[in-house]
């Protein structure tokens, strides 16, 4: 099912397949913490991978044309003019 924002129908399934930048590293780190009773001394490798991946993603500009908020704002502007 979709959601309505005013008179606009939004299909959430369309945006569900968006790639998560460092999900694998985050899950690996959280699993390591869970296995080692929240001791991050034993999870240094996973922590370094997560930090490295997040720093790489920080430098990339976000493509505003692909976000749902961009399209909602664009459609909202056209509606009132």
Short mmCIF file of N, CA, C and O in Angstrom, two decimals:
data_model
loop_
_atom_site.label_atom_id
_atom_site.label_comp_id
_atom_site.label_asym_id
_atom_site.label_seq_id
_atom_site.Cartn_x
_atom_site.Cartn_y
_atom_site.Cartn_z
N UNK A 1 0.83 -1.19 0.00
CA UNK A 1 0.00 0.00 0.00
C UNK A 1 0.87 1.25 0.00
O UNK A 1 1.95 1.25 0.55
N UNK A 2 0.36 2.27 -0.57
CA UNK A 2 1.08 3.53 -0.61
C UNK A 2 0.58 4.49 0.44
O UNK A 2 -0.39 4.23 1.15
N UNK A 3 1.23 5.59 0.56
CA UNK A 3 0.84 6.62 1.51
C UNK A 3 0.44 7.86 0.72
O UNK A 3 0.96 8.12 -0.35
N UNK A 4 -0.47 8.62 1.30
CA UNK A 4 -0.87 9.86 0.64
C UNK A 4 -0.31 11.04 1.41
O UNK A 4 -0.40 11.11 2.61
N UNK A 5 0.26 11.96 0.68
CA UNK A 5 0.73 13.22 1.24
C UNK A 5 -0.10 14.29 0.54
O UNK A 5 0.20 14.69 -0.57
N UNK A 6 -1.14 14.75 1.20
CA UNK A 6 -2.07 15.65 0.55
C UNK A 6 -2.80 14.86 -0.52
O UNK A 6 -3.44 13.87 -0.24
N UNK A 7 -2.69 15.26 -1.76
CA UNK A 7 -3.31 14.54 -2.86
C UNK A 7 -2.30 13.71 -3.65
O UNK A 7 -2.60 13.19 -4.70
N UNK A 8 -1.09 13.58 -3.11
CA UNK A 8 -0.02 12.90 -3.82
C UNK A 8 0.16 11.49 -3.29
O UNK A 8 0.27 11.27 -2.09
N UNK A 9 0.18 10.50 -4.17
CA UNK A 9 0.36 9.11 -3.79
C UNK A 9 1.85 8.76 -3.85
O UNK A 9 2.50 9.02 -4.86
N UNK A 10 2.39 8.21 -2.76
CA UNK A 10 3.79 7.84 -2.68
C UNK A 10 3.88 6.33 -2.57
O UNK A 10 3.29 5.73 -1.68
N UNK A 11 4.63 5.71 -3.46
CA UNK A 11 4.82 4.27 -3.42
C UNK A 11 6.10 3.96 -2.66
O UNK A 11 7.20 4.15 -3.18
N UNK A 12 6.00 3.47 -1.41
CA UNK A 12 7.21 3.22 -0.62
C UNK A 12 8.05 2.06 -1.15
O UNK A 12 9.24 1.99 -0.89
N UNK A 13 7.46 1.15 -1.91
CA UNK A 13 8.21 0.03 -2.46
C UNK A 13 9.26 0.52 -3.47
O UNK A 13 10.31 -0.08 -3.63
N UNK A 14 8.96 1.61 -4.13
CA UNK A 14 9.88 2.15 -5.12
C UNK A 14 11.18 2.61 -4.46
O UNK A 14 12.25 2.51 -5.03
N UNK A 15 11.09 3.09 -3.22
CA UNK A 15 12.26 3.61 -2.53
C UNK A 15 12.86 2.59 -1.57
O UNK A 15 13.84 2.87 -0.90
N UNK A 16 12.30 1.38 -1.49
CA UNK A 16 12.80 0.37 -0.58
C UNK A 16 14.09 -0.28 -1.04
O UNK A 16 14.84 -0.80 -0.24
N UNK A 17 14.38 -0.25 -2.32
CA UNK A 17 15.57 -0.90 -2.85
C UNK A 17 16.80 -0.01 -2.88
O UNK A 17 17.79 -0.35 -3.51
N UNK A 18 16.77 1.11 -2.21
CA UNK A 18 17.89 2.02 -2.21
C UNK A 18 19.07 1.37 -1.48
O UNK A 18 18.90 0.76 -0.43
N UNK A 19 20.24 1.47 -2.04
CA UNK A 19 21.42 0.84 -1.46
C UNK A 19 21.85 1.60 -0.21
O UNK A 19 21.98 2.81 -0.21
N UNK A 20 22.07 0.85 0.85
CA UNK A 20 22.56 1.43 2.10
C UNK A 20 24.08 1.45 2.03
O UNK A 20 24.70 0.40 1.85
N UNK A 21 24.72 2.58 2.17
CA UNK A 21 26.16 2.72 1.90
C UNK A 21 27.07 1.78 2.69
O UNK A 21 27.91 1.13 2.12
N UNK A 22 26.92 1.68 3.99
CA UNK A 22 27.83 0.82 4.75
C UNK A 22 27.06 -0.07 5.72
O UNK A 22 27.46 -0.28 6.86
N UNK A 23 25.98 -0.66 5.23
CA UNK A 23 25.15 -1.53 6.05
C UNK A 23 25.89 -2.80 6.45
O UNK A 23 25.79 -3.26 7.59
N UNK A 24 26.65 -3.39 5.55
CA UNK A 24 27.36 -4.64 5.85
C UNK A 24 28.37 -4.43 6.98
O UNK A 24 28.45 -5.23 7.91
N UNK A 25 29.11 -3.33 6.91
CA UNK A 25 30.10 -3.04 7.95
C UNK A 25 29.44 -2.78 9.29
O UNK A 25 29.93 -3.20 10.34
N UNK A 26 28.30 -2.07 9.27
CA UNK A 26 27.57 -1.76 10.51
C UNK A 26 27.05 -3.04 11.16
O UNK A 26 27.20 -3.24 12.37
N UNK A 27 26.47 -3.92 10.36
CA UNK A 27 25.94 -5.18 10.89
C UNK A 27 27.07 -6.05 11.45
O UNK A 27 26.92 -6.65 12.52
N UNK A 28 28.20 -6.09 10.74
CA UNK A 28 29.33 -6.88 11.22
C UNK A 28 29.83 -6.35 12.57
O UNK A 28 30.12 -7.12 13.49
N UNK A 29 29.92 -5.04 12.70
CA UNK A 29 30.38 -4.43 13.96
C UNK A 29 29.39 -4.70 15.09
O UNK A 29 29.78 -5.08 16.20
N UNK A 30 28.11 -4.54 14.83
CA UNK A 30 27.10 -4.78 15.87
C UNK A 30 27.05 -6.25 16.27
O UNK A 30 26.89 -6.57 17.46
N UNK A 31 27.21 -7.16 15.30
CA UNK A 31 27.27 -8.58 15.63
C UNK A 31 28.48 -8.91 16.49
O UNK A 31 28.40 -9.69 17.44
N UNK A 32 29.61 -8.31 16.18
CA UNK A 32 30.81 -8.53 16.96
C UNK A 32 30.62 -8.03 18.39
O UNK A 32 31.01 -8.70 19.35
N UNK A 33 30.01 -6.86 18.54
CA UNK A 33 29.73 -6.34 19.88
C UNK A 33 28.80 -7.27 20.65
O UNK A 33 29.00 -7.53 21.84
N UNK A 34 27.80 -7.80 19.98
CA UNK A 34 26.86 -8.70 20.64
C UNK A 34 27.54 -10.00 21.07
O UNK A 34 27.27 -10.51 22.17
N UNK A 35 28.44 -10.51 20.23
CA UNK A 35 29.13 -11.75 20.57
C UNK A 35 30.16 -11.57 21.68
O UNK A 35 30.44 -12.51 22.43
N UNK A 36 30.71 -10.37 21.79
CA UNK A 36 31.77 -10.11 22.77
C UNK A 36 31.30 -9.28 23.96
O UNK A 36 32.11 -8.60 24.59
N UNK A 37 30.02 -9.31 24.24
CA UNK A 37 29.44 -8.63 25.40
C UNK A 37 29.80 -7.15 25.47
O UNK A 37 30.29 -6.65 26.47
N UNK A 38 29.62 -6.46 24.35
CA UNK A 38 29.80 -5.02 24.22
C UNK A 38 31.25 -4.57 24.44
O UNK A 38 31.50 -3.42 24.78
N UNK A 39 32.21 -5.44 24.24
CA UNK A 39 33.62 -5.10 24.37
C UNK A 39 34.18 -4.75 23.00
O UNK A 39 34.46 -5.63 22.19
N UNK A 40 34.35 -3.44 22.75
CA UNK A 40 34.82 -3.06 21.42
C UNK A 40 36.32 -3.24 21.26
O UNK A 40 36.86 -3.07 20.17
N UNK A 41 37.04 -3.63 22.32
CA UNK A 41 38.47 -3.95 22.18
C UNK A 41 38.66 -5.17 21.29
O UNK A 41 39.66 -5.26 20.56
N UNK A 42 37.72 -6.09 21.31
CA UNK A 42 37.81 -7.31 20.52
C UNK A 42 37.27 -7.11 19.10
O UNK A 42 37.36 -8.01 18.28
N UNK A 43 36.70 -5.95 18.82
CA UNK A 43 36.07 -5.68 17.53
C UNK A 43 36.77 -4.55 16.77
O UNK A 43 36.14 -3.81 16.02
N UNK A 44 38.05 -4.40 16.98
CA UNK A 44 38.77 -3.29 16.36
C UNK A 44 38.76 -3.36 14.84
O UNK A 44 38.65 -2.34 14.17
N UNK A 45 38.87 -4.55 14.28
CA UNK A 45 38.88 -4.69 12.82
C UNK A 45 37.57 -4.21 12.21
O UNK A 45 37.55 -3.44 11.25
N UNK A 46 36.44 -4.66 12.77
CA UNK A 46 35.13 -4.24 12.27
C UNK A 46 34.92 -2.74 12.49
O UNK A 46 34.33 -2.07 11.64
N UNK A 47 35.40 -2.23 13.60
CA UNK A 47 35.27 -0.80 13.90
C UNK A 47 36.05 0.03 12.88
O UNK A 47 35.55 1.04 12.38
N UNK A 48 37.27 -0.40 12.56
CA UNK A 48 38.08 0.32 11.57
C UNK A 48 37.42 0.29 10.18
O UNK A 48 37.43 1.30 9.48
N UNK A 49 36.87 -0.85 9.80
CA UNK A 49 36.18 -0.93 8.51
C UNK A 49 34.98 0.01 8.46
O UNK A 49 34.74 0.67 7.45
N UNK A 50 34.23 0.07 9.55
CA UNK A 50 33.06 0.94 9.61
C UNK A 50 33.46 2.41 9.53
O UNK A 50 32.86 3.19 8.79
N UNK A 51 34.49 2.79 10.28
CA UNK A 51 34.95 4.19 10.27
C UNK A 51 35.48 4.56 8.88
O UNK A 51 35.17 5.64 8.36
N UNK A 52 36.25 3.67 8.27
CA UNK A 52 36.79 3.94 6.93
C UNK A 52 35.67 4.11 5.91
O UNK A 52 35.69 5.05 5.11
N UNK A 53 34.70 3.22 5.97
CA UNK A 53 33.58 3.31 5.03
C UNK A 53 32.78 4.59 5.22
O UNK A 53 32.39 5.24 4.26
N UNK A 54 32.55 4.98 6.47
CA UNK A 54 31.77 6.20 6.73
C UNK A 54 32.53 7.44 6.29
O UNK A 54 31.93 8.41 5.82
N UNK A 55 33.86 7.44 6.41
CA UNK A 55 34.65 8.58 5.97
C UNK A 55 34.63 8.70 4.44
O UNK A 55 34.60 9.79 3.91
N UNK A 56 34.64 7.57 3.76
CA UNK A 56 34.57 7.58 2.29
C UNK A 56 33.22 8.13 1.85
O UNK A 56 33.14 8.93 0.92
N UNK A 57 32.14 7.72 2.52
CA UNK A 57 30.80 8.19 2.17
C UNK A 57 30.61 9.65 2.48
O UNK A 57 29.83 10.33 1.83
N UNK A 58 31.30 10.17 3.49
CA UNK A 58 31.15 11.57 3.88
C UNK A 58 31.57 12.51 2.76
O UNK A 58 30.98 13.56 2.56
N UNK A 59 32.57 12.12 1.98
CA UNK A 59 33.08 12.98 0.92
C UNK A 59 32.20 13.02 -0.31
O UNK A 59 32.31 13.91 -1.13
N UNK A 60 31.30 12.05 -0.45
CA UNK A 60 30.46 12.01 -1.64
C UNK A 60 29.27 12.96 -1.51
O UNK A 60 28.57 12.95 -0.50
N UNK A 61 29.00 13.75 -2.53
CA UNK A 61 27.82 14.61 -2.48
C UNK A 61 26.54 13.79 -2.68
O UNK A 61 26.54 12.82 -3.44
N UNK A 62 25.51 14.17 -1.98
CA UNK A 62 24.23 13.47 -2.10
C UNK A 62 23.49 14.01 -3.33
O UNK A 62 23.42 15.21 -3.54
N UNK A 63 22.96 13.12 -4.12
CA UNK A 63 22.24 13.52 -5.32
C UNK A 63 20.81 13.90 -4.92
O UNK A 63 19.98 13.02 -4.68
N UNK A 64 20.54 15.18 -4.85
CA UNK A 64 19.25 15.66 -4.38
C UNK A 64 18.11 15.29 -5.33
O UNK A 64 16.97 15.18 -4.91
N UNK A 65 18.42 15.08 -6.59
CA UNK A 65 17.37 14.78 -7.57
C UNK A 65 16.77 13.40 -7.35
O UNK A 65 15.70 13.11 -7.88
N UNK A 66 17.40 12.54 -6.58
CA UNK A 66 16.89 11.19 -6.37
C UNK A 66 16.10 11.05 -5.08
O UNK A 66 15.52 10.01 -4.84
N UNK A 67 16.09 12.05 -4.24
CA UNK A 67 15.39 11.92 -2.97
C UNK A 67 13.92 12.24 -3.12
O UNK A 67 13.51 13.07 -3.94
N UNK A 68 13.11 11.61 -2.30
CA UNK A 68 11.66 11.83 -2.36
C UNK A 68 11.31 13.24 -1.91
O UNK A 68 10.38 13.86 -2.43
N UNK A 69 12.07 13.79 -0.95
CA UNK A 69 11.78 15.15 -0.49
C UNK A 69 11.98 16.17 -1.61
O UNK A 69 11.22 17.14 -1.70
N UNK A 70 12.97 15.96 -2.46
CA UNK A 70 13.20 16.86 -3.58
C UNK A 70 11.96 16.88 -4.48
O UNK A 70 11.47 17.93 -4.87
N UNK A 71 11.45 15.70 -4.79
CA UNK A 71 10.30 15.62 -5.69
C UNK A 71 9.04 16.18 -5.04
O UNK A 71 8.23 16.84 -5.70
N UNK A 72 8.86 15.95 -3.74
CA UNK A 72 7.70 16.51 -3.06
C UNK A 72 7.75 18.03 -3.04
O UNK A 72 6.74 18.70 -3.25
N UNK A 73 8.93 18.60 -2.79
CA UNK A 73 9.06 20.06 -2.80
C UNK A 73 8.82 20.61 -4.20
O UNK A 73 8.16 21.63 -4.36
N UNK A 74 9.35 19.93 -5.20
CA UNK A 74 9.17 20.39 -6.58
C UNK A 74 7.70 20.37 -6.97
O UNK A 74 7.18 21.33 -7.56
N UNK A 75 7.01 19.29 -6.63
CA UNK A 75 5.59 19.19 -6.96
C UNK A 75 4.76 20.19 -6.15
O UNK A 75 3.79 20.73 -6.66
N UNK A 76 5.16 20.43 -4.92
CA UNK A 76 4.46 21.41 -4.08
C UNK A 76 4.59 22.82 -4.62
O UNK A 76 3.65 23.61 -4.57
N UNK A 77 5.76 23.17 -5.15
CA UNK A 77 5.95 24.49 -5.74
C UNK A 77 5.07 24.68 -6.96
O UNK A 77 4.48 25.74 -7.16
N UNK A 78 5.01 23.66 -7.79
CA UNK A 78 4.21 23.75 -9.02
C UNK A 78 2.73 23.84 -8.71
O UNK A 78 1.96 24.44 -9.45
N UNK A 79 2.31 23.24 -7.62
CA UNK A 79 0.89 23.19 -7.26
C UNK A 79 0.35 24.57 -6.86
O UNK A 79 -0.79 24.90 -7.14
N UNK A 80 1.20 25.39 -6.22
CA UNK A 80 0.73 26.68 -5.71
C UNK A 80 1.04 27.85 -6.62
O UNK A 80 0.73 28.97 -6.31
N UNK A 81 1.64 27.61 -7.75
CA UNK A 81 1.94 28.74 -8.66
C UNK A 81 1.09 28.69 -9.88
O UNK A 81 0.59 27.91 -10.43
#
